[in-house]
Coordinates of C-alpha atoms in Angstrom, one line a residue:
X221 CA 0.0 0.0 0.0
X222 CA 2.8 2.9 0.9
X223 CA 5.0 1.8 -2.6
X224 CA 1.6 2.1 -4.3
X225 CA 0.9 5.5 -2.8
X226 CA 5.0 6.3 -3.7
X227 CA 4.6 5.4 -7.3
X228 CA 1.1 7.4 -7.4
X229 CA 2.6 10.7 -5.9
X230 CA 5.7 10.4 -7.9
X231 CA 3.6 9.9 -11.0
X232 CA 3.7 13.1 -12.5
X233 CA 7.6 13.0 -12.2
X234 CA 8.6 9.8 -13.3
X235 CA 6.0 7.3 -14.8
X236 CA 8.6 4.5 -14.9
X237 CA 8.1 3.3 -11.0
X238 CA 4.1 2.6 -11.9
X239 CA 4.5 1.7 -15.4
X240 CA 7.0 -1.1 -13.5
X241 CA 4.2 -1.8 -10.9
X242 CA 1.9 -2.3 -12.9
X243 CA 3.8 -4.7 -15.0
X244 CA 5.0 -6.8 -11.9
X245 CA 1.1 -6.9 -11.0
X246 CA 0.4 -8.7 -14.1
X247 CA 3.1 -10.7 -14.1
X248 CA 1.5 -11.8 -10.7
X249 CA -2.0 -11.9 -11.6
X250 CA -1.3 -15.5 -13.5
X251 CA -4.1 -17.7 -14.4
X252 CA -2.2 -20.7 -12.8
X253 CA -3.0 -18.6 -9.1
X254 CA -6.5 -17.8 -10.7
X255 CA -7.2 -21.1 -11.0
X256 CA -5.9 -22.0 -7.4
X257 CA -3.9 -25.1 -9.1
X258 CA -1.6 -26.3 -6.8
X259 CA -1.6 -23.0 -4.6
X260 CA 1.4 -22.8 -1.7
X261 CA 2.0 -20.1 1.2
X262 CA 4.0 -17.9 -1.2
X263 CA 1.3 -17.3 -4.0
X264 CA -1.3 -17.2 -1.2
X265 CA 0.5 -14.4 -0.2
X266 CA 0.8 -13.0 -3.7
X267 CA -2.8 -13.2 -3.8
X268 CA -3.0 -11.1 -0.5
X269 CA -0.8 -8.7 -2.4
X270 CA -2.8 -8.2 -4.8
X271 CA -5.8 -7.9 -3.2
X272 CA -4.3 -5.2 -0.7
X273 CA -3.1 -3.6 -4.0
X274 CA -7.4 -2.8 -5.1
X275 CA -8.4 -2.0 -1.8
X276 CA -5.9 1.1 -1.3
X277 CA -6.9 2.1 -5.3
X278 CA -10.8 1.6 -4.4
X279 CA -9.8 4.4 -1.4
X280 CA -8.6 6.3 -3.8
X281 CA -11.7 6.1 -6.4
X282 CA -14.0 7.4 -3.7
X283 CA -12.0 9.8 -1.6
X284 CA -8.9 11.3 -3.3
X285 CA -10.4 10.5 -7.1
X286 CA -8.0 13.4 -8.2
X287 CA -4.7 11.5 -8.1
X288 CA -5.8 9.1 -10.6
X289 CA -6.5 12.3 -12.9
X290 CA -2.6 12.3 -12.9
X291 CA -0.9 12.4 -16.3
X292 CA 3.1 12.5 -16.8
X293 CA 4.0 14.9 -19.4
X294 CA 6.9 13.7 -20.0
X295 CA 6.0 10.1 -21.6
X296 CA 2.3 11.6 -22.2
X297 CA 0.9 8.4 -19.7
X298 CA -2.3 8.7 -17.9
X299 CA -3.0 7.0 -14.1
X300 CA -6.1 6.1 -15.1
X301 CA -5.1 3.9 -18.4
X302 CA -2.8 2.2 -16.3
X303 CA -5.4 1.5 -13.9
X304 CA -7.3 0.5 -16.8
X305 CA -4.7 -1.9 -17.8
X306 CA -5.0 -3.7 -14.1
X307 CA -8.4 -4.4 -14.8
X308 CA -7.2 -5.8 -18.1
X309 CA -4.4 -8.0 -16.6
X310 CA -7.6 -9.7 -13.8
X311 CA -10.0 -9.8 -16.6
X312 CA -7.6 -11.8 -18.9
X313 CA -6.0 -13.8 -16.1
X314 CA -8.1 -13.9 -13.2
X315 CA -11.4 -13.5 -13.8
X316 CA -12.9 -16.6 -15.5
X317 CA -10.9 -19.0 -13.4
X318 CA -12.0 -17.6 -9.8
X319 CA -15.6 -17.7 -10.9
X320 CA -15.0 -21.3 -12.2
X321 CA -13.0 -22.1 -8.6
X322 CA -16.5 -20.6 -6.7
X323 CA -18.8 -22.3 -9.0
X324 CA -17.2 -25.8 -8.2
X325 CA -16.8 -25.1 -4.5
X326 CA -18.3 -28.1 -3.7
X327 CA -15.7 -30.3 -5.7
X328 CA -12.3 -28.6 -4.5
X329 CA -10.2 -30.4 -2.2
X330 CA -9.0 -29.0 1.1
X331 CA -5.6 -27.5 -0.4
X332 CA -7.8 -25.7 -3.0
X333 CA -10.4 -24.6 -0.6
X334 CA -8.0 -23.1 1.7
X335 CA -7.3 -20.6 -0.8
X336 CA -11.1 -19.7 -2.0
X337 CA -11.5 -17.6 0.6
X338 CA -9.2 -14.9 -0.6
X339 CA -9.7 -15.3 -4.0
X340 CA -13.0 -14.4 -3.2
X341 CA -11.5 -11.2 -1.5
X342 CA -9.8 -10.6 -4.4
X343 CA -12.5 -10.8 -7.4
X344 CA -14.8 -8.2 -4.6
X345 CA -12.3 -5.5 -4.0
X346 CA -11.4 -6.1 -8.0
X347 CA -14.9 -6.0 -9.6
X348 CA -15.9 -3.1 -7.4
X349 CA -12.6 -1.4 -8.6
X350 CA -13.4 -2.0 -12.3
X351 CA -16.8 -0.4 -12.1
X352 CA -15.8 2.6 -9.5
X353 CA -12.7 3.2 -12.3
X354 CA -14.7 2.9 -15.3
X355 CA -17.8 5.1 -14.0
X356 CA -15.9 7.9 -12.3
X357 CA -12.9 8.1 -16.0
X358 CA -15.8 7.1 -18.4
X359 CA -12.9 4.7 -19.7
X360 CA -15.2 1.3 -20.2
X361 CA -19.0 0.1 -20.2
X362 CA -18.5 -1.3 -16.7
X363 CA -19.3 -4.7 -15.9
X364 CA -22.4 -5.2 -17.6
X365 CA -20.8 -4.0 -21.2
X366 CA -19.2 -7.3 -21.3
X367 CA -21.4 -10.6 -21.9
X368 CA -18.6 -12.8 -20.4
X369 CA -18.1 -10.4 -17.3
X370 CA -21.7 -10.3 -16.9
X371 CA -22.4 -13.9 -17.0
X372 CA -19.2 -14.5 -14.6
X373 CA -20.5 -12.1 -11.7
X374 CA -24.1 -13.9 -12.1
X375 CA -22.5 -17.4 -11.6
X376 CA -20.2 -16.0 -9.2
X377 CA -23.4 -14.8 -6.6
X378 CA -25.4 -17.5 -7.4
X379 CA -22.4 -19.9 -6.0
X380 CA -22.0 -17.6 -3.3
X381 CA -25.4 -17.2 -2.0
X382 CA -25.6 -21.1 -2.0
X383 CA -22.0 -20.8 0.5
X384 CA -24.0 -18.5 2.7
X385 CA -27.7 -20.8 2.2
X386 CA -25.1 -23.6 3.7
X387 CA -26.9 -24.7 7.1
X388 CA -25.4 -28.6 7.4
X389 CA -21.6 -27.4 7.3
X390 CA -21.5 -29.6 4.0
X391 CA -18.3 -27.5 2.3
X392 CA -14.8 -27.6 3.6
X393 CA -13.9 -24.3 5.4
X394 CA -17.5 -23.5 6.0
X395 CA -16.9 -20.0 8.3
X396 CA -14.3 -18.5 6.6
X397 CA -15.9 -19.2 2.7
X398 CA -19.1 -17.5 4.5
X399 CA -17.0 -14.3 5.7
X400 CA -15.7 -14.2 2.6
X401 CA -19.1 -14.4 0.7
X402 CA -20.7 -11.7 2.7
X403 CA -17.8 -9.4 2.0
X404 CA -18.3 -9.9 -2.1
X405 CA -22.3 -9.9 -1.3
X406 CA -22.0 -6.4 0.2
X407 CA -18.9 -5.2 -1.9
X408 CA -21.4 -6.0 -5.0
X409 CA -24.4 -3.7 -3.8
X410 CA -21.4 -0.7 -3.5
X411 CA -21.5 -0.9 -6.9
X412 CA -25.3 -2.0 -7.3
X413 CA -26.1 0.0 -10.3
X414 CA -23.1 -2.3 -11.9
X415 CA -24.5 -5.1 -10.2
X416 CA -28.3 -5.4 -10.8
X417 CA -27.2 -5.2 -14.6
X418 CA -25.3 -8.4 -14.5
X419 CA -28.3 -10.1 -12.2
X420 CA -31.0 -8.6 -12.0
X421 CA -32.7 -6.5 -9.7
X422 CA -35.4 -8.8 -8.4
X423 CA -33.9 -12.2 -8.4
X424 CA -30.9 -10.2 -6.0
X425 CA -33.2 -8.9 -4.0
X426 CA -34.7 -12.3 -3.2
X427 CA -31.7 -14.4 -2.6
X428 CA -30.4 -11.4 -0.2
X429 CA -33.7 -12.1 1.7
X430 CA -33.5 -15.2 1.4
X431 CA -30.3 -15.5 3.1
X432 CA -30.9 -12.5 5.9
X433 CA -34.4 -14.7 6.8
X434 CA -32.4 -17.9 7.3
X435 CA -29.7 -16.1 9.6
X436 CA -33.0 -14.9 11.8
X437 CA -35.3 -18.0 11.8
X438 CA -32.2 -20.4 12.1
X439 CA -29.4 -18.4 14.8
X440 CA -31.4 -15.6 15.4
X441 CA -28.8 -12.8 14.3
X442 CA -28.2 -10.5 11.5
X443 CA -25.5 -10.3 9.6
X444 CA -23.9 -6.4 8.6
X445 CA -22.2 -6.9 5.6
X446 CA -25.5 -8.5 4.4
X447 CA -27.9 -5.7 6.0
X448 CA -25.4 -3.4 4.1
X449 CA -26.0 -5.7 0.6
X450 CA -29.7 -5.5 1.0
X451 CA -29.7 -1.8 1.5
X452 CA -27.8 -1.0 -1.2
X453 CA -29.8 -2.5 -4.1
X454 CA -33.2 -1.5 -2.2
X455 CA -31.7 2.4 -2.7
X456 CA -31.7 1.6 -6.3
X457 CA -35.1 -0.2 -5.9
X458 CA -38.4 0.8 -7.4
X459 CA -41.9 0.4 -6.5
X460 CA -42.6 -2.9 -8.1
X461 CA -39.2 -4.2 -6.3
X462 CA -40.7 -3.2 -3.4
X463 CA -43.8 -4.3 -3.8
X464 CA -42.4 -7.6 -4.4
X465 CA -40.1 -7.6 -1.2
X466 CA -43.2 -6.6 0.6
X467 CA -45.0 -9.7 -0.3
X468 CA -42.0 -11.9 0.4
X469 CA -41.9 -11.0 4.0
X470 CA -45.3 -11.2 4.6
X471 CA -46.1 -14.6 2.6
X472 CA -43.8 -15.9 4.7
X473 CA -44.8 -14.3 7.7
X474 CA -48.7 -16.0 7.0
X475 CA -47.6 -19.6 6.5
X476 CA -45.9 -19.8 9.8
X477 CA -47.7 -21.4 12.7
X478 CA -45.9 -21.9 15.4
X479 CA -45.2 -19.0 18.3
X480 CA -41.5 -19.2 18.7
X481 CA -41.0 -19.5 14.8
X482 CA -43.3 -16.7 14.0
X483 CA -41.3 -14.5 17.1
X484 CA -38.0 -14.9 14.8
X485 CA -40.2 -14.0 11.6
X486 CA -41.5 -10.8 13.3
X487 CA -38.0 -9.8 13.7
X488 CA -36.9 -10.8 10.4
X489 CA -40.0 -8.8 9.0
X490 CA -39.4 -5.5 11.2
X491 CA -36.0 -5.3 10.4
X492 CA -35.9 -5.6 6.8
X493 CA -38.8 -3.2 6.8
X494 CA -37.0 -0.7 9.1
X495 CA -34.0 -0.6 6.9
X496 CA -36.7 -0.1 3.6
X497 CA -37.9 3.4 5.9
X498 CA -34.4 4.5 6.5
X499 CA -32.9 3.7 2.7
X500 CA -36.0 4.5 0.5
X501 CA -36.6 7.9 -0.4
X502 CA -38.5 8.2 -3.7
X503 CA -42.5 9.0 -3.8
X504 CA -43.2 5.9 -5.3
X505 CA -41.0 3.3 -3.4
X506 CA -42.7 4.9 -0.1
X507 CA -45.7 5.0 -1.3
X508 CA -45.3 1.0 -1.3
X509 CA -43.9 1.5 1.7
X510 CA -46.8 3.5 3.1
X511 CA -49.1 0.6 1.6
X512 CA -48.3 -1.8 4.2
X513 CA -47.3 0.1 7.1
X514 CA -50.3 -0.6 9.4
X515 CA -49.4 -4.4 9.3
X516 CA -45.8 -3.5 9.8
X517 CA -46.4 -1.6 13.1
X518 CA -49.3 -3.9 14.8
X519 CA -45.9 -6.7 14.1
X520 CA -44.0 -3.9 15.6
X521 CA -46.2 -3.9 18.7
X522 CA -46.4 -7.5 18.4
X523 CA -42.6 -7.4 19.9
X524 CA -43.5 -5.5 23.0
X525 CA -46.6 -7.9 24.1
X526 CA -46.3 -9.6 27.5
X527 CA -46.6 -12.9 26.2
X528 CA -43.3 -12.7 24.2
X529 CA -41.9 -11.2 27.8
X530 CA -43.2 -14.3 29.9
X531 CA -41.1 -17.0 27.7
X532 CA -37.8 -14.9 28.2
X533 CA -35.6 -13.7 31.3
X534 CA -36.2 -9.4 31.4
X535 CA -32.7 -9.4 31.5
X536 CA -31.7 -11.8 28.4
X537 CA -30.4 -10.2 25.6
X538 CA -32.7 -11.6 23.2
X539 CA -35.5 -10.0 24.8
X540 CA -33.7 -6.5 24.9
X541 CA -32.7 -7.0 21.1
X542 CA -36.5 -7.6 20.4
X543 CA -38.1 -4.6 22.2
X544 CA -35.1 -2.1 21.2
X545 CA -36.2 -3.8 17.2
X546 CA -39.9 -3.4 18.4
X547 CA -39.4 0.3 19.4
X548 CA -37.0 1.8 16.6
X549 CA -39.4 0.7 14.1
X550 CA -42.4 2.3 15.7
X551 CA -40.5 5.3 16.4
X552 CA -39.8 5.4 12.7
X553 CA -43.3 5.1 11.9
X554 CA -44.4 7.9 14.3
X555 CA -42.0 10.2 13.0
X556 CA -42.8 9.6 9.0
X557 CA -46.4 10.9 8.9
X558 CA -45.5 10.6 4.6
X559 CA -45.3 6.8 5.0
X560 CA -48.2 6.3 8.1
X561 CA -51.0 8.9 9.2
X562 CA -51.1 7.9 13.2
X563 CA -55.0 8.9 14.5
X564 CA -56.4 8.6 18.2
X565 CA -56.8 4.8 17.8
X566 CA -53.4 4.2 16.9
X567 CA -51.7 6.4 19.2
X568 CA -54.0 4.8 22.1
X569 CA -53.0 1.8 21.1
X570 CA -49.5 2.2 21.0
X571 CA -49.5 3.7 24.7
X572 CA -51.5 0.5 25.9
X573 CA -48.9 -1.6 24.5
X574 CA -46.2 0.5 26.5
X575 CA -48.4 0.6 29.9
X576 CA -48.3 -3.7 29.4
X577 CA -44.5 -3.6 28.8
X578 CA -44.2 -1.2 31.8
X579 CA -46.4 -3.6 34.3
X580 CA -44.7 -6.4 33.6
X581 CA -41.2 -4.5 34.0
X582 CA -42.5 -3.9 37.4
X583 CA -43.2 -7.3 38.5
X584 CA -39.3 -8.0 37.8
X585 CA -38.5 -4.7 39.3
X586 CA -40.5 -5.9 42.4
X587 CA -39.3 -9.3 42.2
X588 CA -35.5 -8.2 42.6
X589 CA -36.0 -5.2 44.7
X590 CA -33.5 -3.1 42.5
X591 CA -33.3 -1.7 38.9
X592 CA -31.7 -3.4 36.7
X593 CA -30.2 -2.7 33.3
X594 CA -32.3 -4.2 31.6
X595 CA -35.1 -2.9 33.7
X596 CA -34.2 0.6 32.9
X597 CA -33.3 0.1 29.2
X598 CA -36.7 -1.0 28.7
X599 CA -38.4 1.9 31.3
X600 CA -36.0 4.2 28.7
X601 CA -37.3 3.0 25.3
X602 CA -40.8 3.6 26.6
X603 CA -40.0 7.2 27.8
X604 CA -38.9 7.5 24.1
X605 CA -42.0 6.7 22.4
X606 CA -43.9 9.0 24.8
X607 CA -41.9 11.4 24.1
X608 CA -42.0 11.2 20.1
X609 CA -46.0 11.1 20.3
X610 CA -46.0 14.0 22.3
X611 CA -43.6 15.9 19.6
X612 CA -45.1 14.7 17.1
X613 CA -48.8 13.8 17.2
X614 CA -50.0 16.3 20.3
X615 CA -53.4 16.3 18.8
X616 CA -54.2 12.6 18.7
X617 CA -52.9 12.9 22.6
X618 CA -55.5 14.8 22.7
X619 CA -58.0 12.5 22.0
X620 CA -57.3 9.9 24.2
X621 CA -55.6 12.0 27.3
X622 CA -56.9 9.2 29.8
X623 CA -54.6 6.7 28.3
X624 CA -51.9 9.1 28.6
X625 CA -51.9 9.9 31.9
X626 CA -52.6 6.2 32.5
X627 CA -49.0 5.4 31.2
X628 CA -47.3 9.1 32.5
X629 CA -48.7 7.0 36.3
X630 CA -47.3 3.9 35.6
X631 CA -44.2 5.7 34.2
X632 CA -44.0 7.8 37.5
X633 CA -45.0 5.2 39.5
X634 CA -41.8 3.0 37.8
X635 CA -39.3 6.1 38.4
X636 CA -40.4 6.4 42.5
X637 CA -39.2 2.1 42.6
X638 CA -36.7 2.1 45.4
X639 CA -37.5 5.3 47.4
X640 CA -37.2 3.4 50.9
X641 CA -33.2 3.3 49.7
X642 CA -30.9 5.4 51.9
X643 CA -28.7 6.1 48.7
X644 CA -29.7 7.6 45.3
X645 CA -29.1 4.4 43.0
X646 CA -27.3 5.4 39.4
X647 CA -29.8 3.3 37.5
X648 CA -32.5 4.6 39.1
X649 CA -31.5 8.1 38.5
X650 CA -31.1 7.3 35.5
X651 CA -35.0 6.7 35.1
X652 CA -36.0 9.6 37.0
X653 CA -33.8 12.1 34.7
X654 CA -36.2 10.2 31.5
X655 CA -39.0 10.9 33.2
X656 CA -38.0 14.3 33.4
X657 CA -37.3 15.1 30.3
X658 CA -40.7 13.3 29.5
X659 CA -42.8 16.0 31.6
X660 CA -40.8 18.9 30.2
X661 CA -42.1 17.4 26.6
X662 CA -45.8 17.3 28.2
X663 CA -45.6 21.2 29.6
X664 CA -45.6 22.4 26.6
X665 CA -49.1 21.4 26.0
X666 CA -50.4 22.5 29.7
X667 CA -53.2 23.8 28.6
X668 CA -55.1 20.7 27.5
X669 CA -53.4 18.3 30.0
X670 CA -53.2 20.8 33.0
X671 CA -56.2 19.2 34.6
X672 CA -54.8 15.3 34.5
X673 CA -51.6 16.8 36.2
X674 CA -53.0 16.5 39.7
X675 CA -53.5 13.1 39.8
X676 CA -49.8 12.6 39.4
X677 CA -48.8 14.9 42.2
X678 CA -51.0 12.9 44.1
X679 CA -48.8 9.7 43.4
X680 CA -45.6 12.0 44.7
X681 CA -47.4 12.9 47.4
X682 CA -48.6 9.9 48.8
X683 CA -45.1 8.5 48.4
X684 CA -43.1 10.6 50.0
X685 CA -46.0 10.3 53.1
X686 CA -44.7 6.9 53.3
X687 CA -41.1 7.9 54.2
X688 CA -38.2 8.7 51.6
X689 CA -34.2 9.9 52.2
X690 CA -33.3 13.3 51.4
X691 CA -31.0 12.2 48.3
X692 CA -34.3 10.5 47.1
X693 CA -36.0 13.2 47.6
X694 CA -33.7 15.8 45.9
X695 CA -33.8 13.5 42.4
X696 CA -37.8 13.4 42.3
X697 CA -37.6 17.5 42.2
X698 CA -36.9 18.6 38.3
X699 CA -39.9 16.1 38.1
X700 CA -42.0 17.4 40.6
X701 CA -41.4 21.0 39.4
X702 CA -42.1 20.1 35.8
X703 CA -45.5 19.3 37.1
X704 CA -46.3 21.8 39.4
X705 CA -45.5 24.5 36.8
X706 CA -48.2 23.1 34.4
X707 CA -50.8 23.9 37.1
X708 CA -52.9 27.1 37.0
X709 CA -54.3 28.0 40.6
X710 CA -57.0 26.0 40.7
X711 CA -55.1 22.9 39.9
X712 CA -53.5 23.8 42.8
X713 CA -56.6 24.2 44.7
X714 CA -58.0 21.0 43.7
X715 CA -54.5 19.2 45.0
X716 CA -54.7 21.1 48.1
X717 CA -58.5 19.7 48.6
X718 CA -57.7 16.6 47.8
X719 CA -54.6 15.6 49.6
X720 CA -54.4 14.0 53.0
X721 CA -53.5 16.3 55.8
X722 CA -50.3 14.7 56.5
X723 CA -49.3 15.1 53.0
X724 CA -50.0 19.3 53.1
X725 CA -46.4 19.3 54.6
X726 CA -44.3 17.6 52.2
X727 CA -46.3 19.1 49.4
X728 CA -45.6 22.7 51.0
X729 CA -42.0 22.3 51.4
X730 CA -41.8 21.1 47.2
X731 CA -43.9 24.1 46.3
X732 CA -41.5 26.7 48.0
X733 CA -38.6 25.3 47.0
X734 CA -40.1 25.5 43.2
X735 CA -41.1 29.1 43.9
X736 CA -37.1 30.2 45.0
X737 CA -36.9 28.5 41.5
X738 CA -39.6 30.8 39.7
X739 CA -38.1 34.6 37.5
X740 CA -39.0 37.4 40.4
X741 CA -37.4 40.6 37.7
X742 CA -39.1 42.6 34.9
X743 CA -38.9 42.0 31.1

């Protein structure tokens, strides 16, 4: 990589050093290491070389493009036909006897298959080279403006989505031929408009799926580099591709009958729908998009439902993976009012699946006496959808403020866990500085929600009757002030009516200390 980067600045100077490069790379690039025939640590290595040689010149297609604009006077040489003439030395060489190597994985011995791996390296960082080089110097037709290159990268990912398919272990070298084939999966949808010329569009799009779905229903984990595949052909999708990816998740979704399978399909379902929200931008992709939402965030919801809760620890990671998976997607949904119009209904259903999620938090939480992580992870995601409906949709909160104030109690309730502790505890703290921020969201709309507010100074109240440290105390007050300055005076008359008499005294001593708080000059 540095003698590359020598030869490139030097360039301009004295061709000779890359004109020599260049020529010891082809020399290199045989179709005897192509082939893999007979392959030993030293051309291994060459093969590393070479590889390391189109990873540094792919950095330089996409963020320092103008050295390869270089041109030496002197012998009247361009960089770019030189890099030209690499591609030429792999497609003569290299190409056709890699792609033959992957096609015939299943019939190489172990001394061949040791070496796939990095040949497969190799034809990714090189094939995404080629069609960086030729789209960015206008030098070639890319990949697709050759039949034979074409027809190679089609065999090649058909091969290589039957490595990644592999479930039984059946070829030699099983985990690293499956790195390997993610990395050329995702290097391929870098260059996707290439890509999807070579194969096309639709029948990548469903081998990618078919592959990410496998990963979830079998192991129950995603793979990056394949997330990374899928959104970059969905980028270049359009509405009929998405339309057809739609139907793909949710036929599969409807033939499965079992609980624990159709958990893993959920998840499957949401994420490859979350990543569509986050990658799709054109009117009519999200209009498919927007077609199918509704399903998309009951299955959403579906994630957060007790009974998924009951099977699994509250602590075990796949349960934290499923709600954070459960939430992000909703969250998306409440904040893209393009792709789904929330009403009343909707909103009031989304809070009733978060006052669920909450109670059962709260068993755990009582059945430990203490937060816990994952306790407060999950109390955190719910503050955050809260929070989004009340930026967001205020007016549909409006129609259903009984709900609301249902889950603020629960949520407040949640936040006081612990108060019979002598020492503030970091996780709970934690919670109450959510909550917070949570009632400074809802003050903004005081004037439609003043009159709920003094049911949940009433929950304060009554807990700090029943005895509460001083530290405890002191992290309930941004809370308790971001209440009290919602009420009008006869909120506060109402409070002061309804509260027992030996409550008047703590309730006193949190109102004066919020009025030392309150603006005394002029404006």
């Amino acid at each position: 990589g540095a003698l590359l980067r020598v030869c490139i600045e030097k360039f301009e100077d004295d061709s000779g050093l890359m004109v020599t490069f260049i020529e010891t790379l082809g020399d290199i690039m045989s179709p005897k290491i192509g082939a893999m025939t007979n392959m030993d640590h030293m051309e291994l290595i060459k093969v590393k070389y070479t590889r390391l040689v189109f990873q540094k010149l792919n950095i330089f297609v996409r963020k320092q493009r103008h050295l390869l604009t270089k041109k030496n006077e002197q012998s009247g040489l361009k960089l770019q036909d030189l890099c030209k003439q690499l591609t030429g030395y792999f497609y003569g060489n290299m190409l056709n006897p890699i792609v033959k190597s992957i096609v015939r994985v299943e019939q190489l011995d172990t001394k061949e298959i040791s070496g796939l791996p990095e040949m497969i390296f190799l034809l990714s960082d090189a094939l995404r080279f080629w069609s960086c080089h030729d789209s960015c110097t206008s030098q070639g037709p890319g990949l697709a403006g050759d039949d034979m290159v074409s027809e190679n990268v089609s065999d090649a990912f058909t091969s290589i989505i039957s490595i990644l398919l592999d479930e039984g272990g059946q070829f030699l070298n099983a985990e690293a031929l499956k790195s390997a084939a993610s990395y050329f999966v995702c290097s391929m949808s870098v260059i996707a408009a290439d890509f999807c010329e070579c194969v096309t569009q639709g029948s990548a799009l469903t081998k990618i799926l078919n592959v990410m779905r496998q990963r979830f229903i079998s192991c129950g984990i995603q793979d990056a580099l394949i997330d990374a595949a899928f959104s970059g052909i969905i980028l270049l999708a359009g509405g009929r591709e998405i339309q057809m990816v739609n139907q793909f998740l949710l036929g599969n979704l409807s033939a499965v009958e079992k609980l624990s399978a159709r958990e893993r399909e959920i998840l499957f379902v949401v994420h490859c729908f979350q990543t569509m929200l986050l990658v799709v931008k054109g009117r009519e992709q999200r209009n498919e998009l927007s077609s199918v939402a509704p399903k998309m965030m009951l299955l959403a919801l579906e994630l957060l439902a007790p009974h998924y809760q009951k099977k699994d620890s509250i602590g075990s990671g796949i349960l934290l993976h499923r709600l954070d998976m459960g939430t992000q997607c909703i969250l998306h949904l409440i904040k893209m009012n393009d792709v789904l119009s929330l009403n009343s209904q909707d909103v009031s259903l989304i809070l009733c699946q978060v006052n669920a999620l909450l109670s059962q938090s709260q068993k755990h939480q009582d059945e430990f006496q203490c937060d816990t992580a994952a306790n407060v992870k999950t109390f955190t995601l719910c503050c955050t959808l809260v929070s989004s409906l009340l930026k967001q949709h205020p007016k549909q909160l409006y129609g259903c403020a009984s709900v609301l104030f249902c889950v603020l109690s629960t949520l407040w309730k949640h936040a006081m866990h612990g108060m019979h502790h002598q020492q503030v505890d970091i996780l709970a703290s934690q919670k109450r500085y959510e909550l917070t921020r949570v009632f400074e969201a809802l003050s903004i709309h005081k004037q439609v929600f003043k009159k709920h507010v003094v049911g949940l100074l009433l929950i304060l109240i009554d807990a700090l009757e029943k005895g509460v440290s001083p530290s405890i105390k002191q992290s309930l007050m941004p809370s308790a002030f971001s209440l009290i300055d919602m009420c009008s005076k006869y909120e506060l008359r109402q409070l002061n009516i309804l509260m027992s008499p030996n409550g008047r005294p703590f309730f006193s001593t949190i109102f004066e200390a919020y009025q030392k708080l309150q603006y005394k000059g002029q404006f």
